[in-house]
Coordinates of N, CA and C in Angstrom, one line a residue:
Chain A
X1 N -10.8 -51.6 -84.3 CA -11.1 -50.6 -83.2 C -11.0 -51.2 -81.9
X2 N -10.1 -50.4 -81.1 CA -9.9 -50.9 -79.8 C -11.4 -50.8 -78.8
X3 N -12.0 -51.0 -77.9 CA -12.9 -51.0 -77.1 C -12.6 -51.3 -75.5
X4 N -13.2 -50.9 -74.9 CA -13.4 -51.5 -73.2 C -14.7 -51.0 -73.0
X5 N -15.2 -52.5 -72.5 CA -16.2 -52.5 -71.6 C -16.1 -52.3 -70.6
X6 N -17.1 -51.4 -69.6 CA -17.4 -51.0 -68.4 C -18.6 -51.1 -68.0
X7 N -18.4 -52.2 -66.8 CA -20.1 -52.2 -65.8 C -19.4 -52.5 -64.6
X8 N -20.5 -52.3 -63.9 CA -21.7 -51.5 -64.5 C -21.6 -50.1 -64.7
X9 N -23.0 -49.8 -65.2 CA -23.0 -48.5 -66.1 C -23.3 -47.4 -64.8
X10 N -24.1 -48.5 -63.9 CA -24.6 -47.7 -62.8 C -24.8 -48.2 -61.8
X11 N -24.5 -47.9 -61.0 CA -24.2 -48.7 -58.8 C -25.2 -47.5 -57.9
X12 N -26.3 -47.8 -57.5 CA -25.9 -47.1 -56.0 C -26.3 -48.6 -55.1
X13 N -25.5 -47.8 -53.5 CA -25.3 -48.7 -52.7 C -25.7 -48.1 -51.4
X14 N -25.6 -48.9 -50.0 CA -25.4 -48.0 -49.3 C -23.8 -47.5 -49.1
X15 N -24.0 -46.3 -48.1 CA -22.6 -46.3 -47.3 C -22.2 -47.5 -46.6
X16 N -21.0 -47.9 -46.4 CA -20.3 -49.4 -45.6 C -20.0 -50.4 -46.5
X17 N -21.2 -50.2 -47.5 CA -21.0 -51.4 -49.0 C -19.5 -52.1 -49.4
X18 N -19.3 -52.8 -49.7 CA -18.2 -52.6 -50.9 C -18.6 -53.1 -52.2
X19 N -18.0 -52.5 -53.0 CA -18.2 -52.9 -54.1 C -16.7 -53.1 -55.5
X20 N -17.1 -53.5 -56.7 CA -16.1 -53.3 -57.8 C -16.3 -53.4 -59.2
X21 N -15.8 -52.7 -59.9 CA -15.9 -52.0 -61.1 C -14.8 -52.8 -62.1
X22 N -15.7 -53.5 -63.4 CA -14.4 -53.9 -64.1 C -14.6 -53.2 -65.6
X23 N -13.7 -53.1 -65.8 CA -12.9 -53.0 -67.1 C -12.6 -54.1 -68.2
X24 N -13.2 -54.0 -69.5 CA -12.9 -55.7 -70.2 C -12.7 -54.9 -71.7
X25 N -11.4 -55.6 -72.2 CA -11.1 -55.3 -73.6 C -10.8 -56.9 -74.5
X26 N -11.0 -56.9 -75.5 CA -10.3 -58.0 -76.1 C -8.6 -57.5 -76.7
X27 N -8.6 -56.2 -76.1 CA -7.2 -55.6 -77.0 C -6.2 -55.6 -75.8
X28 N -5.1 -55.9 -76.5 CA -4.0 -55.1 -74.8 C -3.8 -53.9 -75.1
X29 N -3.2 -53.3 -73.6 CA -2.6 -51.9 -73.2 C -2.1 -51.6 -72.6
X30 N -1.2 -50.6 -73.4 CA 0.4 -50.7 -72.7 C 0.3 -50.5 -71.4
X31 N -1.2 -49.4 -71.1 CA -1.5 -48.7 -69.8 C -2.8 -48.5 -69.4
X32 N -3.4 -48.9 -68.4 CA -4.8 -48.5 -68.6 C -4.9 -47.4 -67.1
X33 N -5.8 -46.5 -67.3 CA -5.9 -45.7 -66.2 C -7.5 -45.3 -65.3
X34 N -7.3 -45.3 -64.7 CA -8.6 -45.0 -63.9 C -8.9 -43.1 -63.4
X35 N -10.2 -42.7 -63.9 CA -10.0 -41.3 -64.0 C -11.5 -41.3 -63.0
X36 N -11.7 -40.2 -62.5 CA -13.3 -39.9 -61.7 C -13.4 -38.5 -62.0
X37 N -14.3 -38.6 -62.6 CA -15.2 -36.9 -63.0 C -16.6 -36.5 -62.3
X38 N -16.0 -35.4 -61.6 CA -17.3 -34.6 -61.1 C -17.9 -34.0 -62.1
X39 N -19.5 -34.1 -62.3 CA -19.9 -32.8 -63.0 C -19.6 -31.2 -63.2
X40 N -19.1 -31.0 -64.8 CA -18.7 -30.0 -65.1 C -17.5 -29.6 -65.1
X41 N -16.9 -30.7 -64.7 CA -15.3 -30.9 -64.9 C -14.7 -31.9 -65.4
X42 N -13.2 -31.9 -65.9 CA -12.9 -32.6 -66.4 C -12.5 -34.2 -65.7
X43 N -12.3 -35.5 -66.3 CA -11.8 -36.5 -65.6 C -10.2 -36.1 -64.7
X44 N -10.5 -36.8 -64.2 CA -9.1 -36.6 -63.0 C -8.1 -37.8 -62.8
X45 N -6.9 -37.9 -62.7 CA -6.3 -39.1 -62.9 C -6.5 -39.9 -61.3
X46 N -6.8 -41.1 -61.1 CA -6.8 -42.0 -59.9 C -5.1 -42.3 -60.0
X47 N -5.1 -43.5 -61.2 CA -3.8 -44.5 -60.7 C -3.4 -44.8 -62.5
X48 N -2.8 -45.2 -62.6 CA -2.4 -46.0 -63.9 C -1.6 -47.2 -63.6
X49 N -2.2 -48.2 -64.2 CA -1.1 -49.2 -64.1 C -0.5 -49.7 -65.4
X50 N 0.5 -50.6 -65.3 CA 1.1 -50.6 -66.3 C 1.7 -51.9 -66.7
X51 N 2.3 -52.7 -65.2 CA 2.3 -53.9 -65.8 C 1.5 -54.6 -65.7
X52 N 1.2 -56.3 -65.8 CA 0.1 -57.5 -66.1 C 0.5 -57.5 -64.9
X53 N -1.2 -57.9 -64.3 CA -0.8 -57.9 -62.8 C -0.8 -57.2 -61.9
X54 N -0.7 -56.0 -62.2 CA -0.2 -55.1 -61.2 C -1.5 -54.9 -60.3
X55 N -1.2 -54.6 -59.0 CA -2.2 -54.0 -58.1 C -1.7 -52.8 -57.2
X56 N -2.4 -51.9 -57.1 CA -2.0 -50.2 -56.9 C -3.2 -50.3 -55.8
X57 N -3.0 -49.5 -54.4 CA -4.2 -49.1 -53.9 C -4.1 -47.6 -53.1
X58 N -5.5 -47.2 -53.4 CA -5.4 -45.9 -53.0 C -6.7 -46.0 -51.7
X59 N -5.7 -45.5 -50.3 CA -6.5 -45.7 -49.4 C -7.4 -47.0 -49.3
X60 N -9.0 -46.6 -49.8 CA -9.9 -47.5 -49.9 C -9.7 -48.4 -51.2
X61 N -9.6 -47.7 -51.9 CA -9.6 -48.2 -53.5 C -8.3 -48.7 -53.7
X62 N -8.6 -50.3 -54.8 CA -7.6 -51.0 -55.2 C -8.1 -51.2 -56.8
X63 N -6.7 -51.0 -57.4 CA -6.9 -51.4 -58.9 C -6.2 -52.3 -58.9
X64 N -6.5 -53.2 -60.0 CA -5.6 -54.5 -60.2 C -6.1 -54.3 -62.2
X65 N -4.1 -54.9 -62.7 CA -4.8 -54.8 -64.3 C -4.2 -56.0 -64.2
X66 N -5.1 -56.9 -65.3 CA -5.5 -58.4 -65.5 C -3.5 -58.7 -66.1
X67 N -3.6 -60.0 -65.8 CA -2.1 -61.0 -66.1 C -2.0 -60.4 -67.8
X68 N -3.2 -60.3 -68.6 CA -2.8 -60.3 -69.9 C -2.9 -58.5 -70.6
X69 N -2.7 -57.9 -69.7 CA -3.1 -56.6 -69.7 C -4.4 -56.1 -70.6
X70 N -5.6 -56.8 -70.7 CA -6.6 -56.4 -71.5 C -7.8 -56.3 -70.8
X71 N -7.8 -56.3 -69.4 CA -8.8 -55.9 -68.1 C -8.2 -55.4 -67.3
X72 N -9.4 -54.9 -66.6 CA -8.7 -53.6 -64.9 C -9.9 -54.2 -63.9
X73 N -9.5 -53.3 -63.0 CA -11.0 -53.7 -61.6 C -10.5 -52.6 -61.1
X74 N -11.6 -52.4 -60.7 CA -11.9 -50.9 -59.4 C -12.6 -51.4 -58.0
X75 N -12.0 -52.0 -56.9 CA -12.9 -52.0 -55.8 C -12.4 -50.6 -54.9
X76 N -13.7 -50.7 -54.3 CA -13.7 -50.0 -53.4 C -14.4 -50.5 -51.8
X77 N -14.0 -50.1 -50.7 CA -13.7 -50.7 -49.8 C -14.8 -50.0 -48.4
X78 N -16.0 -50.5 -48.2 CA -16.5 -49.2 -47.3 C -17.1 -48.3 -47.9
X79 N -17.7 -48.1 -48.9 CA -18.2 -47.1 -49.5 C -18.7 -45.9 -48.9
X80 N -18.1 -44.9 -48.9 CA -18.6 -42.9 -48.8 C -19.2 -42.5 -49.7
X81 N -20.3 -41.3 -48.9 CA -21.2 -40.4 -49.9 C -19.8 -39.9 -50.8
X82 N -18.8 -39.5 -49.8 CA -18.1 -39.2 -50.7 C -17.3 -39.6 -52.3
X83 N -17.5 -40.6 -51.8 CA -17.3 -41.9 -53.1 C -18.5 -41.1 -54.8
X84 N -19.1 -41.0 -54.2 CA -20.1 -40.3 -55.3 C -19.1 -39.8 -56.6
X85 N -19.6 -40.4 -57.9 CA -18.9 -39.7 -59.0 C -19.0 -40.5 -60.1
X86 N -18.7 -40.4 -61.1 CA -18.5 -40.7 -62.4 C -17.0 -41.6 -62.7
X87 N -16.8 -42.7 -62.5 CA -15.9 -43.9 -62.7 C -15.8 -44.0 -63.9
X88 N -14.1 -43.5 -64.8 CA -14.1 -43.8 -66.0 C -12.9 -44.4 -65.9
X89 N -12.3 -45.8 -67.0 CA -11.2 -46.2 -67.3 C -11.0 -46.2 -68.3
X90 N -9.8 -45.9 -68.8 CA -9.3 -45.2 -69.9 C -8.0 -46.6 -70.4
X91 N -8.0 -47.4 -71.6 CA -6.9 -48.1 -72.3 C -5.9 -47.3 -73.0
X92 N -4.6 -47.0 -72.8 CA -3.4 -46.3 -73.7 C -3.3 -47.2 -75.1
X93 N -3.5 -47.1 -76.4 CA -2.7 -48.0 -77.4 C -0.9 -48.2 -76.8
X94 N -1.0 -49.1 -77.4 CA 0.3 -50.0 -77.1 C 1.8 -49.5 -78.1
X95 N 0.6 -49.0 -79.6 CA 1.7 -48.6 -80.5 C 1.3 -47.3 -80.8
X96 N 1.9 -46.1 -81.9 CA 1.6 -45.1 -82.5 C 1.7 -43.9 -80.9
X97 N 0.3 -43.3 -81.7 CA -0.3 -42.2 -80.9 C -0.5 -42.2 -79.1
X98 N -0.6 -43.7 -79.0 CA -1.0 -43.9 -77.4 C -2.1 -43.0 -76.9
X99 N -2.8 -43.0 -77.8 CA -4.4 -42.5 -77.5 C -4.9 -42.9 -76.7
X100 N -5.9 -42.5 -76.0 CA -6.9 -43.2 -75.0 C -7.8 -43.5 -75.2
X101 N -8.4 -44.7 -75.0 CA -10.0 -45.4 -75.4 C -10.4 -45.6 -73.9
X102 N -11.9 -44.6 -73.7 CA -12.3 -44.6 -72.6 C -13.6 -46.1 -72.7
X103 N -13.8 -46.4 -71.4 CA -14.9 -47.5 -71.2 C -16.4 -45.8 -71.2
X104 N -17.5 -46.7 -71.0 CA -18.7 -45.7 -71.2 C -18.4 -45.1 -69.7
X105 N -18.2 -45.6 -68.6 CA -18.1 -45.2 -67.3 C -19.2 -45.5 -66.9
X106 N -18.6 -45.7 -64.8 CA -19.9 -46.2 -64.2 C -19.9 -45.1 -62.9
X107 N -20.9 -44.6 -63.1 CA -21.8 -43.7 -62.0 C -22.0 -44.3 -61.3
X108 N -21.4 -44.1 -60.0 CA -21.4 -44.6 -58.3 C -22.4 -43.5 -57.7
X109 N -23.2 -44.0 -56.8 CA -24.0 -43.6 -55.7 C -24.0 -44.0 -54.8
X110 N -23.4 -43.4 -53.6 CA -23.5 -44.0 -52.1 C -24.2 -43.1 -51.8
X111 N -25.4 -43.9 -50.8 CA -26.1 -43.3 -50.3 C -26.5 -43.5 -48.2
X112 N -26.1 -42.3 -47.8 CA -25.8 -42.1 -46.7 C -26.3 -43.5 -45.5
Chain P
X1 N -6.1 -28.4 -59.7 CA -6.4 -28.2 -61.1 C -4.6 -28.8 -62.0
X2 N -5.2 -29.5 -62.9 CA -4.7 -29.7 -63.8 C -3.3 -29.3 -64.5
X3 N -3.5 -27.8 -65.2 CA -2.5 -27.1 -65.7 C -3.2 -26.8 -67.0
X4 N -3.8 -27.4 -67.0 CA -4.4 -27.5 -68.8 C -5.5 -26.8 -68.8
X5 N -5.7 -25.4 -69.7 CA -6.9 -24.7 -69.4 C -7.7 -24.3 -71.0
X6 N -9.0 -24.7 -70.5 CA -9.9 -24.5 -71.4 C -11.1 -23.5 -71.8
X7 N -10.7 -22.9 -72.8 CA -11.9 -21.6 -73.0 C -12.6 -21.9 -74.3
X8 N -14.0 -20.9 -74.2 CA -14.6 -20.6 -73.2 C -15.2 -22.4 -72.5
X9 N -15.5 -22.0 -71.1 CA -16.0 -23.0 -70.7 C -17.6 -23.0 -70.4
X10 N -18.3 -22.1 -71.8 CA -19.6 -22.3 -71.9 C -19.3 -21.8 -73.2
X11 N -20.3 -22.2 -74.1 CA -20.6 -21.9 -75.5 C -22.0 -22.0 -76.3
X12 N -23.0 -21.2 -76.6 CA -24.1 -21.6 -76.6 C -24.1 -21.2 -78.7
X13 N -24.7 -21.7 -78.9 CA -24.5 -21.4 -80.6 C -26.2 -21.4 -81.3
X14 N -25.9 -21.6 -82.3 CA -27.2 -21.9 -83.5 C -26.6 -22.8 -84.5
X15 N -27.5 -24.0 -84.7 CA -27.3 -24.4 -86.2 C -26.6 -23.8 -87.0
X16 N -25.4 -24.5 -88.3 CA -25.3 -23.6 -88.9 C -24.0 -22.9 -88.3
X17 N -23.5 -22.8 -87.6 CA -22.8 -21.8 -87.2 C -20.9 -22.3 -87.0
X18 N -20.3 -21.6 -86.8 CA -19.0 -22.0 -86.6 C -18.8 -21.3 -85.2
X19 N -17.6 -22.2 -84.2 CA -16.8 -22.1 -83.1 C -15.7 -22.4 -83.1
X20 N -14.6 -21.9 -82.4 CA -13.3 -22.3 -81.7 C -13.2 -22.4 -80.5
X21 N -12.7 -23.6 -80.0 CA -12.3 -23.9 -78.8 C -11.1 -23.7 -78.2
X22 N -10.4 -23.3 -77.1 CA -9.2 -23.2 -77.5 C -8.4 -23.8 -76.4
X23 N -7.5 -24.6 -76.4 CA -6.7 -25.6 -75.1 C -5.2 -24.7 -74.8
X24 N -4.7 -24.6 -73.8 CA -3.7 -24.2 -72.9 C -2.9 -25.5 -72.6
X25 N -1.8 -26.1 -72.9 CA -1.4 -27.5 -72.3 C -0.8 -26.9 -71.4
X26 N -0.7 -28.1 -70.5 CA 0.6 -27.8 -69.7 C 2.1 -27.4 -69.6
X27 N 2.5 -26.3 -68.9 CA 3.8 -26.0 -69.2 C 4.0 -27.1 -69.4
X28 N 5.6 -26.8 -70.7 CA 6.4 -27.8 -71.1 C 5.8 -29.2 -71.7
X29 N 4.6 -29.5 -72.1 CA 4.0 -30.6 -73.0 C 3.6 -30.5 -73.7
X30 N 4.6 -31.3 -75.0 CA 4.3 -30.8 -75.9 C 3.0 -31.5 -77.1
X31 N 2.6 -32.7 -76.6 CA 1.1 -32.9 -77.3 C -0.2 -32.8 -76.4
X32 N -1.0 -32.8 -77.4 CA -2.2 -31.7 -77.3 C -3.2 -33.1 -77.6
X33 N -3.9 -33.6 -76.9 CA -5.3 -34.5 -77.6 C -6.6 -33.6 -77.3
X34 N -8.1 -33.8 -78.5 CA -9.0 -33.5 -78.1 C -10.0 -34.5 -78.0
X35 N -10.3 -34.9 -77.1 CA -12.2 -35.6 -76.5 C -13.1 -34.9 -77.0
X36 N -14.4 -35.3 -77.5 CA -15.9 -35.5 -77.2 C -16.6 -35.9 -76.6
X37 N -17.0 -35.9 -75.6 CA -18.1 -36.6 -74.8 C -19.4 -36.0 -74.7
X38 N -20.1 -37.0 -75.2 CA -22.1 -36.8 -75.1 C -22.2 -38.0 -74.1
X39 N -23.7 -37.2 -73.8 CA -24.4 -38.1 -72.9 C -24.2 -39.7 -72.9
X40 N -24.5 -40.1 -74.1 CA -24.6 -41.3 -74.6 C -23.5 -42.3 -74.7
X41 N -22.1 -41.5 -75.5 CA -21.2 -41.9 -76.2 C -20.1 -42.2 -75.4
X42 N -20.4 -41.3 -73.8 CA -18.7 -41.6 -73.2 C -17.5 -40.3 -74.1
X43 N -16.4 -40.2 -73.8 CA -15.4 -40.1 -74.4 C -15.2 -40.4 -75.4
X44 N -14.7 -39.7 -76.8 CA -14.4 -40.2 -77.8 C -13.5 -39.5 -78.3
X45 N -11.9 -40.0 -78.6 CA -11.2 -38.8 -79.2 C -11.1 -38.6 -80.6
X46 N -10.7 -37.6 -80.9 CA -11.1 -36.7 -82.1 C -9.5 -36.4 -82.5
X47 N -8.9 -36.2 -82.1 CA -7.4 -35.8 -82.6 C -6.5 -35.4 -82.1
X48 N -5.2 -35.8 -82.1 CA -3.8 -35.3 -81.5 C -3.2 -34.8 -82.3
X49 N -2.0 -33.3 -81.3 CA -1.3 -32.8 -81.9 C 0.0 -33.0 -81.5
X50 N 1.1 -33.0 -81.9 CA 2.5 -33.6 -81.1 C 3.4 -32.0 -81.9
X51 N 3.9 -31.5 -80.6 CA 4.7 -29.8 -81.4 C 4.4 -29.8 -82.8
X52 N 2.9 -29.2 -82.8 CA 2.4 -28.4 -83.8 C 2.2 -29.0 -85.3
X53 N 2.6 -30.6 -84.7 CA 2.4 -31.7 -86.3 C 0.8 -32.6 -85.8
X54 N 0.4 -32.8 -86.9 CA -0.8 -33.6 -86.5 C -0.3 -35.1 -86.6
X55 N -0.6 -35.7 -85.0 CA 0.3 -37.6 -84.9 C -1.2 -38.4 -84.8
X56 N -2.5 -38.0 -85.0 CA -3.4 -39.1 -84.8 C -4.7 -38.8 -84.6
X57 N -5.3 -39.1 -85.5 CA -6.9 -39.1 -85.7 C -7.9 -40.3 -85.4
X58 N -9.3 -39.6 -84.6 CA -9.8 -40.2 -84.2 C -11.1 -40.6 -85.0
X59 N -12.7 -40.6 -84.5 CA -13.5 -40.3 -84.6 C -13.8 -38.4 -85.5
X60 N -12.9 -38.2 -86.0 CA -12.9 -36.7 -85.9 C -14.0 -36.4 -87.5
X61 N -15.6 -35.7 -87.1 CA -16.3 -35.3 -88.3 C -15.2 -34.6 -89.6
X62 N -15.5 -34.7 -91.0 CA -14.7 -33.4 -91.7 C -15.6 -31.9 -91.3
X63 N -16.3 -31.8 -90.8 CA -17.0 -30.6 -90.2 C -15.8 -29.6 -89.0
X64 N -14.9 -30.9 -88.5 CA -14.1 -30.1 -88.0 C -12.3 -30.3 -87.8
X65 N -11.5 -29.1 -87.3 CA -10.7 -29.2 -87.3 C -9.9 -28.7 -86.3
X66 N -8.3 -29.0 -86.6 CA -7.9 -28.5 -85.3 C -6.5 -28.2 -85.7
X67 N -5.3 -27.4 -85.2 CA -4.4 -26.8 -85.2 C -3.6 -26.7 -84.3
X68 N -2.4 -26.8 -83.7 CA -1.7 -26.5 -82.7 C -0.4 -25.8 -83.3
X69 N -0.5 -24.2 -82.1 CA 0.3 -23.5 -82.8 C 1.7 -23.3 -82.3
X70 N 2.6 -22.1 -82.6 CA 4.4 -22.5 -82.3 C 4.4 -22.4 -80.7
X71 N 2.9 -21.8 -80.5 CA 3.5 -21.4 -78.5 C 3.0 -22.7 -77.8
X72 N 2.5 -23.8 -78.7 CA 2.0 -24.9 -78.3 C 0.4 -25.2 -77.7
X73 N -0.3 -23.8 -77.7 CA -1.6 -23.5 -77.6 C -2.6 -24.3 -78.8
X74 N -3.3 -25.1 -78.7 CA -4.3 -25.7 -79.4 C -5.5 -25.1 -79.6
X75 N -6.3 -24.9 -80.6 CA -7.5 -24.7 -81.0 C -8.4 -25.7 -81.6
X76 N -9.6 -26.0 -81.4 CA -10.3 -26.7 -82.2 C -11.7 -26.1 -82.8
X77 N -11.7 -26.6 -84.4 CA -13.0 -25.7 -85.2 C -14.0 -26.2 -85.4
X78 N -15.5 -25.9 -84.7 CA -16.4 -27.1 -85.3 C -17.2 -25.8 -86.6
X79 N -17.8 -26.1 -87.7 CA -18.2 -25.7 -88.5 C -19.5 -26.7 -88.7
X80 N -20.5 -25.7 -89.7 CA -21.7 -26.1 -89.8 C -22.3 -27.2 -89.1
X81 N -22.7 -26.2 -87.8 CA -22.6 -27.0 -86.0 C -24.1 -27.5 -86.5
X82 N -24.1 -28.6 -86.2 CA -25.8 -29.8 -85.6 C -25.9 -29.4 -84.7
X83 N -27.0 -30.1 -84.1 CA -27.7 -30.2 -82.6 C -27.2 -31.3 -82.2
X84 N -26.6 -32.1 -83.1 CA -26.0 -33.4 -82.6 C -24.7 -32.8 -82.1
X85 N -23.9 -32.1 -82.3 CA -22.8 -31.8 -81.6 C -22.7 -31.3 -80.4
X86 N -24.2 -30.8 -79.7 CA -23.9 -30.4 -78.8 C -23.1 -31.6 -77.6
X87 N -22.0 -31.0 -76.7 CA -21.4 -31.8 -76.1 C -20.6 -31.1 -75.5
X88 N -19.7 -31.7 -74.3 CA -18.5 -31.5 -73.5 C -17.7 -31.5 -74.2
X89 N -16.4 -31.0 -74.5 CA -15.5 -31.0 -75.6 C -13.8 -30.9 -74.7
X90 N -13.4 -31.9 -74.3 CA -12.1 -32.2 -73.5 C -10.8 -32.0 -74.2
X91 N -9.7 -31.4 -73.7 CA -8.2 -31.1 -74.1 C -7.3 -31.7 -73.0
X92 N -6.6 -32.4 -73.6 CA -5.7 -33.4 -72.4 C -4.2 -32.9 -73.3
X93 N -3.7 -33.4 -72.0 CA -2.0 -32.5 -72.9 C -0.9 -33.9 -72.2
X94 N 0.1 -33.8 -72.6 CA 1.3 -34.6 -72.1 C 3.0 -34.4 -72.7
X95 N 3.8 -35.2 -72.5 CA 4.9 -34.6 -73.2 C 5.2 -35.2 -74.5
X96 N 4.3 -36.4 -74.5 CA 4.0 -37.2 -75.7 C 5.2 -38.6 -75.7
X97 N 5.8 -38.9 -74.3 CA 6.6 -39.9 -74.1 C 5.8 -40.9 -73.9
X98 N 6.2 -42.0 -74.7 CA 5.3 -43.4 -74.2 C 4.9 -43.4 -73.2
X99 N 3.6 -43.8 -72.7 CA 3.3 -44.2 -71.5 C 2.9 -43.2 -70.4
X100 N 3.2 -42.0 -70.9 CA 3.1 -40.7 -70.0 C 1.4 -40.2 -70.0
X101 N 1.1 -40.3 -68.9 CA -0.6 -39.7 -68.7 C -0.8 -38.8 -69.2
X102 N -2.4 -38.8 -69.6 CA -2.7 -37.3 -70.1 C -3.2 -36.4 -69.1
X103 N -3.3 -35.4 -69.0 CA -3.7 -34.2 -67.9 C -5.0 -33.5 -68.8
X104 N -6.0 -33.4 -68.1 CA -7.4 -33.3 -68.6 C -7.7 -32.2 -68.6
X105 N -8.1 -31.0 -69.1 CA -8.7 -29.8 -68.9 C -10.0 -29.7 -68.4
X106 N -10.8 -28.6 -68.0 CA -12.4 -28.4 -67.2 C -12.9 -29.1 -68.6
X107 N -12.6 -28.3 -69.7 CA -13.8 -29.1 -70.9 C -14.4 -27.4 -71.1
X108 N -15.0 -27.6 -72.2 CA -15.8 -26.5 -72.9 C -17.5 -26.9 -73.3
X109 N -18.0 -26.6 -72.5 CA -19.2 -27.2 -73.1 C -20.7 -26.5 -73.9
X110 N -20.5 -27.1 -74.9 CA -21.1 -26.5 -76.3 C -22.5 -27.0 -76.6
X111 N -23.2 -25.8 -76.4 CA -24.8 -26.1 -76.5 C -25.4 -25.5 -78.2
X112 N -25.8 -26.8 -78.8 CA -26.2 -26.2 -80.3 C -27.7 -26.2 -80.5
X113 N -28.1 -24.5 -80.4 CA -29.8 -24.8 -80.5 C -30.5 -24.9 -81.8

């Protein structure tokens, strides 16, 4: 059974902070993605990467997935209230179904 | 929003009891996955459908099941519901090409008293 770890489980910080979020599997994947869920909705897609290595950045936020594709990171840069949410990363299987194995997720708090 | 739509998006039940969920994919994609998520557990998938054939099981109880029909609309059955099932209950869709993201639905969330 595939797995990913995610910590932390829980951050708050202030606003200006920076901070980062990892991702750890002992498995590879073909793709791993980074999703943020507000309460009472569903996860939402950030970024996906795909090759070893890669680094993607959105605005503040930079993902990077590890040389052996079996870790991710989440920084983020300056932290906003808006930043507030539910941090989930998700591993694609490599073969079959290409299911998604989510980490438990890490709940961000910036506070003003 | 997504594309992918989920009803109802409240469900309150009793022990004992039976529900269907039912998922909308996105135009034109043709597999269907369903999530679980509790408090505790995070995400956990339960089963995909790829045009109306079942391609992959997860965590899925035999309490329940699921179906994807010719118009590519998904349903899922929980039967002789716990209090343990209460939960968010997610439908992600895609076209089922390697590597292609899933698109998430609001989720249906199922209260078992």
């Amino acid at each position: 059974t595939q797995l990913l770890e995610q910590s932390p489980q829980f951050l708050s910080i202030q606003e200006g902070e920076n901070l980062t979020v990892y991702c750890n599997s002992s498995s590879v994947f073909s793709s791993l993605q980074w999703y943020r869920q507000e309460p009472g909705e569903g996860p939402v897609l950030l970024v996906t990467v795909v090759t070893g290595g890669e680094v993607k950045k959105l605005k503040r936020l930079t993902f990077q997935f590890g040389d052996a594709r079996k870790d991710s990171s989440l920084h983020i840069t300056a932290a906003q209230p808006g930043d507030t949410g539910l941090y989930l990363c998700a591993g694609a299987e490599e073969q079959g179904a290409q299911k998604l194995v989510f980490g438990q997720g890490t709940r961000l708090t910036i506070n003003p | 929003d997504s594309g992918v739509t989920q009803t109802p998006k409240h469900l309150i039940t009793a022990t004992g009891q039976r529900v269907t969920l039912r998922c909308s994919p996105r135009s034109g994609d043709l597999s269907v996955y369903w999530y679980q998520q509790s408090l505790d557990q995070g995400l956990q998938f339960l089963i995909q459908y790829y045009n109306g054939e079942e391609r992959a099981k997860g965590n899925i109880l035999e309490r329940f099941s699921a179906q994807q029909f010719p118009d590519l609309h998904s349903e899922l059955n929980l039967s002789s519901l716990e209090l343990g099932d209460s939960a968010l209950y997610f439908c992600a869709s895609n076209s089922g090409v390697a590597k292609n993201i899933q698109y998430f639905g609001a989720g249906t969330r199922l209260s078992v008293l």
